[in-house]
CSV table of C-alpha atoms in Angstrom, one decimal:
chain,number,residue,atom,x,y,z
A,5,MET,CA,142.6,-118.1,21.9
A,6,SER,CA,140.7,-121.5,19.6
A,7,GLU,CA,143.0,-123.5,18.1
A,8,VAL,CA,145.2,-124.6,15.7
A,9,ALA,CA,144.1,-127.4,13.6
A,10,VAL,CA,146.7,-128.3,11.2
A,11,VAL,CA,145.1,-130.4,8.4
A,12,GLU,CA,147.9,-131.4,6.1
A,13,VAL,CA,147.8,-133.8,3.0
A,14,PRO,CA,149.9,-135.0,1.1
A,15,GLN,CA,149.3,-134.9,-2.5
A,16,TRP,CA,150.8,-134.4,-5.8
A,17,GLN,CA,148.6,-136.3,-8.1
A,18,GLY,CA,146.9,-132.9,-9.6
A,19,SER,CA,150.2,-131.1,-10.6
A,20,SER,CA,152.0,-131.0,-13.8
A,21,SER,CA,155.5,-130.3,-12.6
A,22,PRO,CA,157.8,-131.9,-12.9
A,23,THR,CA,158.4,-132.5,-9.7
A,24,ALA,CA,155.9,-133.0,-8.2
A,25,THR,CA,156.2,-135.7,-6.1
A,26,LEU,CA,157.7,-133.3,-4.0
A,27,LEU,CA,154.8,-131.8,-2.9
A,28,SER,CA,154.5,-134.5,-0.2
A,29,GLU,CA,158.0,-133.8,1.5
A,30,GLY,CA,156.3,-129.8,1.4
A,31,ALA,CA,153.5,-130.6,2.5
A,32,MET,CA,154.6,-132.3,5.9
A,33,MET,CA,157.7,-129.0,6.1
A,34,LEU,CA,154.7,-127.0,6.1
A,35,GLY,CA,152.8,-128.9,8.7
A,36,ALA,CA,155.7,-128.5,10.8
A,37,LEU,CA,155.9,-124.6,10.5
A,38,ILE,CA,152.5,-124.1,11.5
A,39,ALA,CA,151.8,-126.4,13.6
A,40,GLU,CA,151.0,-124.9,17.8
A,41,PRO,CA,152.0,-127.4,20.7
A,42,GLU,CA,148.2,-126.5,22.5
A,43,GLY,CA,147.3,-127.3,18.7
A,44,VAL,CA,145.8,-130.2,16.7
A,45,GLU,CA,148.4,-131.5,13.1
A,46,ILE,CA,146.4,-134.2,10.9
A,47,THR,CA,147.9,-136.2,8.2
A,48,VAL,CA,144.5,-137.2,5.5
A,49,PRO,CA,146.0,-140.8,4.0
A,50,LEU,CA,146.0,-140.1,0.2
A,51,GLY,CA,143.2,-142.3,-1.3
A,52,GLY,CA,143.1,-143.7,-4.4
A,53,THR,CA,141.4,-140.6,-6.0
A,54,LEU,CA,141.5,-138.3,-5.3
A,55,ALA,CA,138.4,-138.2,-4.9
A,56,GLU,CA,138.9,-140.8,-1.7
A,57,THR,CA,141.7,-138.2,-0.6
A,58,ALA,CA,139.0,-135.7,-1.4
A,59,ARG,CA,136.2,-137.9,1.3
A,60,HIS,CA,139.4,-138.2,4.0
A,61,VAL,CA,139.8,-134.7,3.9
A,62,HIS,CA,136.5,-134.1,5.1
A,63,GLU,CA,136.5,-136.6,7.7
A,64,ALA,CA,139.1,-134.5,9.1
A,65,LEU,CA,138.1,-131.6,9.0
A,66,SER,CA,134.1,-132.5,10.8
A,67,THR,CA,137.3,-133.9,14.2
A,68,ALA,CA,138.4,-130.7,13.7
A,69,GLY,CA,135.4,-129.0,15.0
A,70,GLU,CA,135.6,-125.2,16.7
A,71,ARG,CA,139.7,-124.7,15.9
A,72,PHE,CA,141.3,-122.4,12.8
A,73,VAL,CA,141.4,-124.9,10.7
A,74,VAL,CA,145.2,-124.2,8.2
A,75,THR,CA,145.0,-126.9,5.7
A,76,VAL,CA,148.7,-127.8,3.8
A,77,GLY,CA,149.4,-129.4,0.3
A,78,GLY,CA,149.4,-130.7,-2.0
A,79,ASP,CA,148.4,-129.6,-4.9
A,80,CYS,CA,146.3,-127.7,-5.0
A,81,GLY,CA,143.1,-130.4,-5.5
A,82,VAL,CA,144.0,-130.2,-0.8
A,83,GLU,CA,141.4,-127.1,-0.5
A,84,LEU,CA,138.3,-128.6,-2.3
A,85,ALA,CA,137.4,-130.0,0.5
A,86,PRO,CA,137.9,-127.2,3.4
A,87,ILE,CA,136.3,-124.5,1.1
A,88,SER,CA,133.6,-126.6,0.1
A,89,ALA,CA,133.1,-127.1,4.3
A,90,ALA,CA,133.8,-123.4,4.7
A,91,ALA,CA,130.3,-122.7,2.4
A,92,ARG,CA,128.3,-125.7,3.3
A,93,ARG,CA,129.1,-123.5,7.1
A,94,HIS,CA,128.2,-119.6,6.9
A,95,GLU,CA,124.7,-119.2,5.0
A,96,GLY,CA,124.9,-121.8,2.6
A,97,GLY,CA,127.6,-119.8,0.7
A,98,ASN,CA,126.0,-116.7,1.0
A,99,GLY,CA,128.1,-115.0,3.5
A,100,LEU,CA,131.4,-116.6,2.2
A,101,ALA,CA,133.7,-115.0,-0.4
A,102,VAL,CA,136.9,-116.8,-0.8
A,103,VAL,CA,140.1,-115.4,-1.9
A,104,TRP,CA,142.6,-117.2,-4.1
A,105,PHE,CA,146.3,-116.3,-4.0
A,106,ASP,CA,147.2,-117.7,-6.4
A,107,ALA,CA,149.9,-117.4,-9.2
A,108,HIS,CA,147.2,-119.1,-12.0
A,109,GLY,CA,143.4,-118.8,-12.5
A,110,ASP,CA,143.6,-123.0,-11.2
A,111,LEU,CA,139.6,-122.4,-13.8
A,112,ASN,CA,140.5,-124.5,-16.6
A,113,THR,CA,137.3,-127.6,-17.3
A,114,PRO,CA,138.6,-131.0,-18.5
A,115,ALA,CA,138.4,-129.4,-21.5
A,116,SER,CA,140.3,-126.5,-21.5
A,117,SER,CA,142.5,-127.7,-19.7
A,118,PRO,CA,145.8,-127.6,-21.8
A,119,SER,CA,148.3,-129.6,-18.9
A,120,GLY,CA,145.4,-131.9,-18.0
A,121,ALA,CA,145.8,-131.3,-14.3
A,122,PHE,CA,144.3,-131.3,-11.9
A,123,HIS,CA,145.3,-128.8,-10.0
A,124,GLY,CA,144.6,-126.5,-12.4
A,125,MET,CA,141.3,-127.0,-12.1
A,126,VAL,CA,140.1,-127.2,-8.8
A,127,LEU,CA,138.6,-123.8,-8.5
A,128,ARG,CA,136.1,-123.8,-11.5
A,129,THR,CA,135.1,-126.8,-9.8
A,130,LEU,CA,134.2,-125.6,-7.1
A,131,LEU,CA,132.7,-122.9,-9.6
A,132,GLY,CA,130.3,-125.8,-10.1
A,133,GLU,CA,132.1,-126.9,-13.8
A,134,GLY,CA,134.6,-130.1,-13.9
A,135,PRO,CA,134.6,-134.2,-12.6
A,136,PRO,CA,131.5,-135.0,-11.7
A,137,ASP,CA,132.7,-137.1,-8.8
A,138,LEU,CA,134.8,-134.1,-7.6
A,139,VAL,CA,131.8,-131.0,-8.2
A,140,PRO,CA,131.4,-130.3,-4.8
A,141,GLU,CA,127.2,-130.3,-3.7
A,142,LEU,CA,127.2,-126.1,-3.2
A,143,PRO,CA,128.7,-124.8,-5.8
A,144,LEU,CA,130.2,-121.4,-5.8
A,145,ARG,CA,129.0,-118.8,-7.3
A,146,PRO,CA,131.4,-115.6,-9.7
A,147,GLU,CA,131.2,-113.1,-7.4
A,148,GLN,CA,131.6,-115.5,-3.8
A,149,VAL,CA,135.4,-115.5,-5.8
A,150,ILE,CA,137.8,-113.0,-5.7
A,151,LEU,CA,141.4,-113.9,-7.8
A,152,ALA,CA,144.4,-112.2,-6.6
A,153,GLY,CA,148.3,-111.9,-8.2
A,154,VAL,CA,147.2,-113.8,-10.4
A,155,ARG,CA,149.2,-112.9,-13.7
A,156,ALA,CA,148.7,-116.3,-15.9
A,157,LEU,CA,145.5,-117.4,-17.7
A,158,ASP,CA,144.7,-119.3,-20.1
A,159,PRO,CA,143.1,-118.6,-22.7
A,160,ALA,CA,139.7,-120.7,-21.8
A,161,GLU,CA,140.6,-119.0,-18.4
A,162,GLN,CA,140.4,-115.2,-19.6
A,163,ASP,CA,137.0,-116.3,-21.5
A,164,TYR,CA,135.9,-117.7,-18.2
A,165,VAL,CA,136.8,-115.5,-16.3
A,166,ASP,CA,135.7,-112.2,-18.6
A,167,ALA,CA,132.3,-114.2,-19.0
A,168,THR,CA,131.5,-114.7,-15.4
A,169,GLY,CA,132.6,-111.2,-13.8
A,170,ILE,CA,134.5,-112.6,-11.1
A,171,THR,CA,137.2,-110.1,-9.5
A,172,HIS,CA,140.6,-110.4,-10.3
A,173,ILE,CA,143.6,-107.4,-9.1
A,174,ALA,CA,146.4,-108.4,-9.9
A,175,LYS,CA,148.9,-106.5,-8.6
A,176,PRO,CA,148.9,-105.5,-4.8
A,177,ASP,CA,146.0,-103.8,-3.8
A,178,PRO,CA,144.7,-104.4,-0.3
A,179,ALA,CA,142.3,-101.2,0.3
A,180,ALA,CA,140.7,-102.7,-3.4
A,181,LEU,CA,140.5,-106.3,-2.7
A,182,VAL,CA,138.8,-105.6,1.0
A,183,GLU,CA,136.4,-103.6,0.0
A,184,ALA,CA,135.9,-105.8,-3.3
A,185,ILE,CA,135.0,-108.5,-0.8
A,186,ARG,CA,132.3,-105.7,0.6
A,187,ARG,CA,130.5,-105.5,-2.2
A,188,THR,CA,130.2,-108.8,-2.3
A,189,GLY,CA,128.4,-109.5,1.0
A,190,ALA,CA,130.3,-111.8,2.0
A,191,THR,CA,132.1,-111.5,6.3
A,192,ALA,CA,133.3,-114.6,6.3
A,193,VAL,CA,136.6,-115.2,3.7
A,194,TYR,CA,138.4,-118.6,2.8
A,195,ILE,CA,141.7,-117.5,2.2
A,196,HIS,CA,143.7,-120.1,-0.4
A,197,ILE,CA,147.7,-119.2,-1.0
A,198,ASP,CA,149.4,-121.3,-3.7
A,199,LEU,CA,153.6,-120.3,-2.5
A,200,ASP,CA,153.5,-119.3,-6.7
A,201,VAL,CA,151.2,-116.3,-5.5
A,202,LEU,CA,154.6,-115.1,-4.4
A,203,ASP,CA,157.7,-113.7,-7.2
A,204,PRO,CA,160.4,-116.1,-7.4
A,205,ARG,CA,163.1,-113.6,-6.8
A,206,THR,CA,162.0,-114.0,-3.5
A,207,PHE,CA,160.7,-117.1,-3.3
A,208,THR,CA,160.7,-120.5,-6.3
A,209,SER,CA,160.4,-123.9,-4.7
A,210,VAL,CA,157.3,-123.9,-6.5
A,211,GLY,CA,157.0,-126.3,-9.3
A,212,VAL,CA,155.1,-122.8,-12.3
A,213,PRO,CA,156.5,-120.1,-11.1
A,214,GLU,CA,155.1,-116.9,-13.1
A,215,PRO,CA,157.4,-113.4,-12.9
A,216,ASP,CA,155.8,-110.0,-11.4
A,217,GLY,CA,154.5,-111.2,-8.5
A,218,PHE,CA,154.3,-110.4,-4.3
A,219,LEU,CA,156.8,-109.6,-3.0
A,220,PRO,CA,156.4,-111.7,1.0
A,221,ASP,CA,156.1,-108.4,2.7
A,222,GLU,CA,153.0,-107.5,0.6
A,223,LEU,CA,150.6,-110.9,0.5
A,224,VAL,CA,151.5,-110.1,4.3
A,225,ASP,CA,149.8,-106.8,4.4
A,226,HIS,CA,146.5,-108.3,1.8
A,227,VAL,CA,145.8,-110.5,4.4
A,228,VAL,CA,146.5,-108.4,7.5
A,229,ALA,CA,144.2,-106.4,6.5
A,230,LEU,CA,141.5,-108.9,5.2
A,231,ALA,CA,142.3,-110.6,9.0
A,232,GLU,CA,141.6,-107.1,10.4
A,233,ARG,CA,138.1,-106.5,8.5
A,234,PHE,CA,136.8,-109.8,8.5
A,235,ASP,CA,136.3,-112.9,10.0
A,236,VAL,CA,139.2,-115.5,8.2
A,237,VAL,CA,137.1,-118.7,8.7
A,238,GLY,CA,139.6,-121.1,7.2
A,239,LEU,CA,143.5,-120.5,5.4
A,240,GLY,CA,145.0,-122.5,3.1
A,241,ILE,CA,149.3,-123.6,1.6
A,242,THR,CA,149.8,-125.4,-1.2
A,243,GLU,CA,152.4,-125.7,-4.3
A,244,TYR,CA,155.3,-126.2,-2.3
A,245,GLU,CA,158.5,-127.8,-3.4
A,246,PRO,CA,161.3,-127.7,-1.1
A,247,THR,CA,164.3,-127.4,-2.9
A,248,ARG,CA,166.9,-124.1,-1.4
A,249,PRO,CA,167.0,-123.2,2.2
A,250,GLU,CA,167.0,-119.8,1.9
A,251,ASP,CA,162.1,-119.5,1.4
A,252,HIS,CA,162.5,-122.3,3.6
A,253,LEU,CA,163.6,-119.6,6.0
A,254,LEU,CA,161.8,-117.0,4.4
A,255,LEU,CA,158.6,-119.9,4.8
A,256,ALA,CA,160.0,-119.8,9.0
A,257,SER,CA,159.8,-116.1,9.2
A,258,LEU,CA,156.5,-115.4,6.4
A,259,LEU,CA,153.7,-118.3,7.6
A,260,PRO,CA,153.8,-118.2,11.9
A,261,PRO,CA,152.5,-114.7,11.7
A,262,LEU,CA,150.1,-115.0,9.1
A,263,VAL,CA,148.6,-117.7,10.6
A,264,ARG,CA,148.2,-116.5,13.8
A,265,GLN,CA,146.8,-113.0,12.4
A,266,CYS,CA,144.2,-115.0,10.3
A,267,ARG,CA,144.0,-116.8,13.5
A,268,ASN,CA,142.9,-113.8,15.3
A,269,SER,CA,140.3,-112.2,12.4
A,270,THR,CA,138.3,-115.1,14.7
A,271,PRO,CA,138.0,-112.8,18.4
A,272,TRP,CA,139.0,-109.5,17.5
A,273,GLN,CA,135.6,-109.4,14.5
A,274,ILE,CA,133.6,-111.4,17.6
A,275,GLU,CA,134.4,-107.8,20.0
A,276,GLN,CA,133.6,-105.8,17.3
A,277,ARG,CA,130.3,-107.9,17.3
A,278,ALA,CA,130.1,-107.8,21.2
A,279,ALA,CA,130.1,-104.2,21.7
A,280,LEU,CA,127.4,-103.1,19.3
A,281,ALA,CA,125.8,-105.8,21.3
A,282,TRP,CA,126.0,-103.9,23.8
A,283,PRO,CA,125.5,-100.7,22.9
A,284,ALA,CA,127.3,-97.2,25.3
A,285,THR,CA,125.9,-93.7,25.9
A,286,VAL,CA,128.7,-91.8,25.1
A,287,VAL,CA,131.4,-93.5,21.8
A,288,GLU,CA,134.1,-92.2,20.2
A,289,ARG,CA,136.3,-93.8,18.4
A,290,HIS,CA,140.2,-92.3,18.0
A,291,GLU,CA,142.5,-94.1,16.0
A,292,GLY,CA,141.2,-97.1,16.5
A,293,TRP,CA,140.2,-97.7,19.2
A,294,LEU,CA,136.2,-97.7,21.3
A,295,LEU,CA,136.2,-95.8,24.1
A,296,ARG,CA,133.0,-96.0,25.7
A,297,HIS,CA,131.0,-94.6,28.5
A,298,THR,CA,127.7,-95.1,30.7
A,299,PRO,CA,126.8,-92.1,32.5
A,300,GLY,CA,125.5,-93.9,35.9
A,301,THR,CA,126.2,-97.8,35.2
A,302,THR,CA,129.4,-99.5,36.4
A,303,ARG,CA,129.3,-102.6,34.3
A,304,LYS,CA,133.0,-102.2,32.9
A,305,ARG,CA,132.3,-103.3,29.9
A,306,SER,CA,130.2,-100.1,29.6
A,307,ASN,CA,132.9,-98.1,30.9
A,308,SER,CA,136.4,-98.8,28.7
A,309,ALA,CA,138.6,-99.3,26.4
A,310,LEU,CA,138.7,-101.2,23.3
A,311,PRO,CA,142.3,-101.1,21.6
A,312,PRO,CA,142.4,-101.8,17.6
A,313,PHE,CA,143.6,-105.0,15.8
A,314,HIS,CA,147.7,-103.9,16.1
A,315,VAL,CA,148.2,-101.2,18.4
A,316,SER,CA,150.5,-98.5,16.4
A,317,THR,CA,153.4,-97.4,16.4
A,318,ASN,CA,151.8,-94.2,18.7
A,319,LEU,CA,150.9,-95.7,22.0
A,320,GLU,CA,152.0,-93.0,24.1
A,321,GLN,CA,150.2,-90.1,22.5
A,322,GLU,CA,146.4,-92.8,21.9
A,323,LEU,CA,146.9,-93.7,25.5
A,324,HIS,CA,147.2,-90.2,26.8
A,325,HIS,CA,144.3,-89.1,25.0
A,326,ILE,CA,142.1,-91.4,26.3
A,327,GLN,CA,143.3,-90.5,29.8
A,328,ASN,CA,141.9,-87.1,29.4
A,329,PHE,CA,138.7,-88.6,28.5
A,330,TYR,CA,137.7,-90.8,30.8
A,331,ARG,CA,138.9,-87.9,33.7
A,332,GLU,CA,137.3,-85.3,31.9
A,333,ARG,CA,134.4,-87.9,32.8
A,334,ASP,CA,135.7,-88.7,36.5
A,335,LEU,CA,135.6,-92.7,35.2
A,336,PRO,CA,138.9,-94.6,36.3
A,337,LEU,CA,141.0,-95.4,32.6
A,338,ARG,CA,140.5,-99.5,32.0
A,339,ILE,CA,141.3,-100.7,29.1
A,340,GLN,CA,139.3,-104.0,27.3
A,341,VAL,CA,142.6,-106.4,26.7
A,342,SER,CA,140.7,-108.2,24.8
A,343,PRO,CA,141.5,-110.9,22.3
A,344,ALA,CA,144.0,-111.1,25.1
A,345,GLU,CA,145.9,-113.4,23.5
A,346,ALA,CA,146.6,-110.7,20.4
A,347,HIS,CA,148.1,-108.0,22.2
A,348,PRO,CA,150.3,-109.2,24.9
A,349,GLN,CA,152.6,-106.1,23.9
A,350,LEU,CA,150.2,-103.7,24.7
A,351,ASP,CA,149.1,-105.6,27.9
A,352,GLY,CA,153.4,-106.6,29.1
A,353,LEU,CA,154.1,-102.6,29.5
A,354,LEU,CA,150.7,-101.7,31.2
A,355,ALA,CA,151.5,-104.5,33.5
A,356,HIS,CA,154.7,-102.8,33.7
A,357,ARG,CA,153.3,-99.0,34.4
A,358,GLY,CA,151.0,-100.4,37.3
A,359,TYR,CA,147.9,-100.4,35.3
A,360,HIS,CA,145.7,-104.0,37.4
A,361,LEU,CA,144.5,-106.5,36.6
A,362,THR,CA,140.9,-106.9,36.6
A,363,GLY,CA,138.0,-109.0,35.3
A,364,LYS,CA,139.1,-112.0,33.7
A,365,THR,CA,136.2,-113.5,31.0
A,366,ARG,CA,136.4,-116.4,29.0
A,367,VAL,CA,134.6,-115.7,25.6
A,368,LEU,CA,133.1,-118.9,24.5
A,369,ILE,CA,131.5,-120.5,21.2
A,370,ALA,CA,129.2,-123.3,19.5
A,371,GLY,CA,127.7,-123.7,16.6
A,372,ALA,CA,123.1,-123.2,17.0
A,373,ALA,CA,122.7,-126.1,15.6
A,374,ASP,CA,124.7,-128.8,16.9
A,375,LEU,CA,123.2,-127.0,20.8
A,376,VAL,CA,119.8,-128.1,19.7
A,377,ASN,CA,120.8,-131.4,19.4
A,378,ARG,CA,122.9,-131.7,22.5
A,379,VAL,CA,120.9,-129.5,25.5
A,380,ALA,CA,117.2,-129.7,25.8
A,381,PRO,CA,114.2,-127.9,27.1
A,382,VAL,CA,112.6,-128.7,30.4
A,383,PHE,CA,109.8,-125.6,30.1
A,384,PRO,CA,108.0,-123.1,28.6
A,385,VAL,CA,110.5,-120.0,27.5
A,386,VAL,CA,107.8,-116.9,26.2
A,387,PRO,CA,109.6,-114.2,24.6
A,388,ILE,CA,109.2,-110.8,26.1
A,389,ASP,CA,108.7,-108.0,23.7
A,390,HIS,CA,107.5,-104.7,26.0
A,391,HIS,CA,110.7,-102.5,27.1
A,392,ALA,CA,109.2,-102.1,31.0
A,393,ARG,CA,107.8,-105.3,31.4
A,394,ARG,CA,112.2,-106.6,30.0
A,395,ALA,CA,113.3,-103.7,32.5
A,396,ASP,CA,111.5,-105.3,35.6
A,397,VAL,CA,112.9,-108.4,34.7
A,398,PHE,CA,115.8,-107.9,34.0
A,399,ARG,CA,115.6,-106.2,37.4
A,400,SER,CA,114.2,-109.0,39.6
A,401,LEU,CA,117.4,-111.6,38.0
A,402,ASP,CA,120.2,-109.6,37.0
A,403,GLN,CA,120.5,-108.0,40.9
A,404,HIS,CA,123.1,-104.9,40.2
A,405,SER,CA,122.5,-101.5,41.5
A,406,ASP,CA,122.3,-100.8,38.1
A,407,SER,CA,120.6,-102.9,36.9
A,408,ARG,CA,117.7,-100.3,36.3
A,409,LEU,CA,120.0,-98.3,34.0
A,410,ILE,CA,121.7,-101.5,32.6
A,411,ALA,CA,118.3,-102.2,31.1
A,412,ASP,CA,117.0,-98.8,30.3
A,413,LYS,CA,120.7,-97.0,29.2
A,414,VAL,CA,121.7,-100.9,26.7
A,415,ILE,CA,119.3,-103.0,26.6
A,416,ALA,CA,116.8,-100.8,25.8
A,417,HIS,CA,119.0,-99.2,23.0
A,418,ILE,CA,120.1,-102.6,21.4
A,419,PRO,CA,119.9,-102.6,17.5
A,420,ASP,CA,117.7,-105.7,15.4
A,421,PRO,CA,117.4,-108.6,15.4
A,422,MET,CA,117.4,-109.0,18.6
A,423,ALA,CA,115.5,-110.8,21.6
A,424,PHE,CA,114.6,-111.2,25.3
A,425,LEU,CA,113.4,-114.6,26.8
A,426,VAL,CA,112.1,-115.3,29.6
A,427,VAL,CA,111.5,-119.2,31.6
A,428,VAL,CA,108.6,-118.4,33.4
A,429,HIS,CA,107.6,-120.9,36.8
A,430,GLY,CA,104.2,-120.1,37.6
A,431,ASP,CA,103.9,-116.0,37.7
A,432,GLU,CA,107.1,-115.7,38.6
A,433,ALA,CA,110.3,-114.8,36.0
A,434,VAL,CA,112.8,-117.4,37.1
A,435,GLY,CA,115.3,-116.9,34.4
A,436,MET,CA,116.4,-114.3,31.2
A,437,VAL,CA,118.3,-114.8,27.9
A,438,LEU,CA,119.2,-111.2,26.1
A,439,LEU,CA,120.1,-112.3,22.3
A,440,ALA,CA,122.2,-110.6,20.1
A,441,ALA,CA,122.7,-110.6,15.9
A,442,HIS,CA,124.8,-109.5,13.6
A,443,THR,CA,126.1,-110.8,10.3
A,444,GLY,CA,126.3,-114.1,10.8
A,445,TRP,CA,127.1,-114.4,15.1
A,446,THR,CA,124.6,-114.1,18.5
A,447,GLY,CA,126.0,-113.3,21.3
A,448,ILE,CA,124.6,-114.6,23.5
A,449,PHE,CA,124.2,-112.5,27.4
A,450,ALA,CA,122.9,-111.2,30.6
A,451,MET,CA,121.6,-115.0,31.4
A,452,ALA,CA,120.9,-115.7,33.9
A,453,THR,CA,118.3,-118.0,36.9
A,454,HIS,CA,117.3,-117.3,40.0
A,455,PRO,CA,118.7,-118.8,42.6
A,456,ASP,CA,116.0,-120.6,43.5
A,457,HIS,CA,115.4,-122.3,40.1
A,458,ARG,CA,119.1,-123.3,39.8
A,459,ARG,CA,120.6,-126.8,38.2
A,460,ASN,CA,117.7,-127.8,37.9
A,461,GLY,CA,117.8,-127.2,33.7
A,462,VAL,CA,116.9,-123.2,32.9
A,463,ALA,CA,120.1,-122.6,32.5
A,464,THR,CA,119.7,-125.8,29.7
A,465,THR,CA,116.2,-124.7,29.0
A,466,LEU,CA,117.6,-121.1,27.5
A,467,LEU,CA,120.4,-122.4,25.8
A,468,HIS,CA,118.1,-124.0,24.1
A,469,ALA,CA,115.8,-121.6,22.6
A,470,ALA,CA,119.3,-119.5,22.5
A,471,ALA,CA,120.1,-121.1,19.5
A,472,GLN,CA,117.0,-122.3,18.0
A,473,TRP,CA,116.3,-117.6,17.9
A,474,ALA,CA,120.2,-118.0,16.0
A,475,LEU,CA,118.9,-120.9,13.5
A,476,ALA,CA,116.7,-118.6,12.6
A,477,GLN,CA,117.5,-115.1,12.1
A,478,PRO,CA,119.8,-117.0,10.6
A,479,ALA,CA,122.8,-115.8,12.9
A,480,PRO,CA,123.6,-119.8,13.8
A,481,ARG,CA,127.2,-119.0,14.9
A,482,LEU,CA,126.8,-118.3,19.2
A,483,TYR,CA,129.8,-117.0,21.5
A,484,LEU,CA,129.2,-115.9,24.7
A,485,GLN,CA,131.3,-115.1,27.8
A,486,VAL,CA,132.4,-116.0,31.6
A,487,GLU,CA,134.1,-114.6,34.1
A,488,GLU,CA,137.0,-116.9,35.2
A,489,ASP,CA,135.5,-117.9,38.5
A,490,ASN,CA,132.5,-118.5,37.7
A,491,GLY,CA,133.0,-122.6,37.3
A,492,PRO,CA,129.6,-124.3,37.4
A,493,ALA,CA,128.6,-121.8,34.9
A,494,TYR,CA,131.5,-122.9,32.0
A,495,GLY,CA,131.2,-126.5,33.0
A,496,LEU,CA,127.6,-126.1,32.0
A,497,TYR,CA,128.9,-124.0,28.3
A,498,THR,CA,131.7,-127.1,27.5
A,499,ARG,CA,129.3,-129.5,28.8
A,500,SER,CA,126.8,-128.3,26.0
A,501,GLY,CA,129.1,-127.5,23.3
A,502,PHE,CA,130.5,-124.1,23.9
A,503,THR,CA,134.8,-124.4,23.4
A,504,PRO,CA,137.0,-122.1,23.6
A,505,SER,CA,137.3,-118.9,21.1
A,506,HIS,CA,139.4,-116.5,23.3
A,507,SER,CA,140.0,-114.2,26.1
A,508,TYR,CA,140.0,-110.9,27.9
A,509,HIS,CA,140.8,-109.2,31.3
A,510,TYR,CA,140.8,-105.2,31.8
A,511,ARG,CA,143.7,-103.5,33.3
A,512,VAL,CA,142.9,-100.3,35.4
A,513,ARG,CA,145.3,-97.0,35.6
A,514,PRO,CA,145.9,-96.7,39.0
């Protein structure tokens, strides 16, 4: 699983709270709660101004790479840089929604703010109206923003919400929140959590509490609903002023699993995209499970069950149904445990029951723009659009017993946009790659080089071409799968800029 990068910003200068200096200690304590042994923790130095601190945060974000970033404050102003960065990264902002879990709208301007404190203006600044040195180059649009749990809007903020049509979900309603994001067309979500979204009857360590907030379990339910359906591409947690030990105990139980849910969201969504990009002939959905079968083929992905984001308490009944599905087709019950890091309990249960492990695989991710700059093409690349020609090339380079069936039953049915790119040497195809794009991501499949032409630039040429194609869709985030025992391929991909996202393997019933 990709590591977590905790960006700790002890900024308090934007707060109107009389105890605002506690926010620095709160940032440190939040960072300690969330940081993981294998992760990265970055403490951002405070600048002399809010703009200087924002620049320091931008610099910290640039070192995080493909890690899942959690920004902890500090006041809500620490969200300027991470949300701006997320907007730039996702289709120029078009593919991003921002969910603002907060008791307040933070939608004032310098002219309308009763307090003059920037933490009450940060979202309006992200929307393009604020102190000139803090307004981002790519502002959010009102339709990208969903207010969740906001219950204390100043009159000028309410006027702005009414005029712009910003979606406002005041009471707990996960289904309404998911539907609101779907209406935006976004596939990626940034989640902002000001801890004053919580009801002060359960949590009081904030500077500006408001009654009738979310209960902790309600907040978790909303975040889980988002993580199950969208790529959560960033998380901010702010406004912790530690005053009560019991509040810290609550955060210690609440935040680490919440962060895990958010981090697991992108690997889960990658697996959903991969399932669409490698279609099966027979598909059945059962209680969130995806059951797949492609007659005549031997590929594990084509004949296995993919579990849901959360495995239910009715696992026994579900396994019985899945077993019958494959027994009727004279196949063994094979479960793709993916993402493996998100399903340790399922994997442990299957192992205890004697399901043997096979097909350990790593999933790697990269940015297409970065890949274009890191690898150089050596040979010309040509696309093949005619199915019969694709099938011939695939069979010659794939060299499996079911290659022709895979070409006819899988590749021929991959939904557009897709591409089949080939490196030709003389009259012979010496390398191939299959690409499938969906909601901002491009999957790289079936990459192969003729044995006589390895280690001479065919693979890097194909990667460069794949990245260019992905940028043109646009689907500029890349993923691919490589089996753990394929050391040379793993080395090639990591040298080219790919980093780990997650892993998966199969459990097969004896």
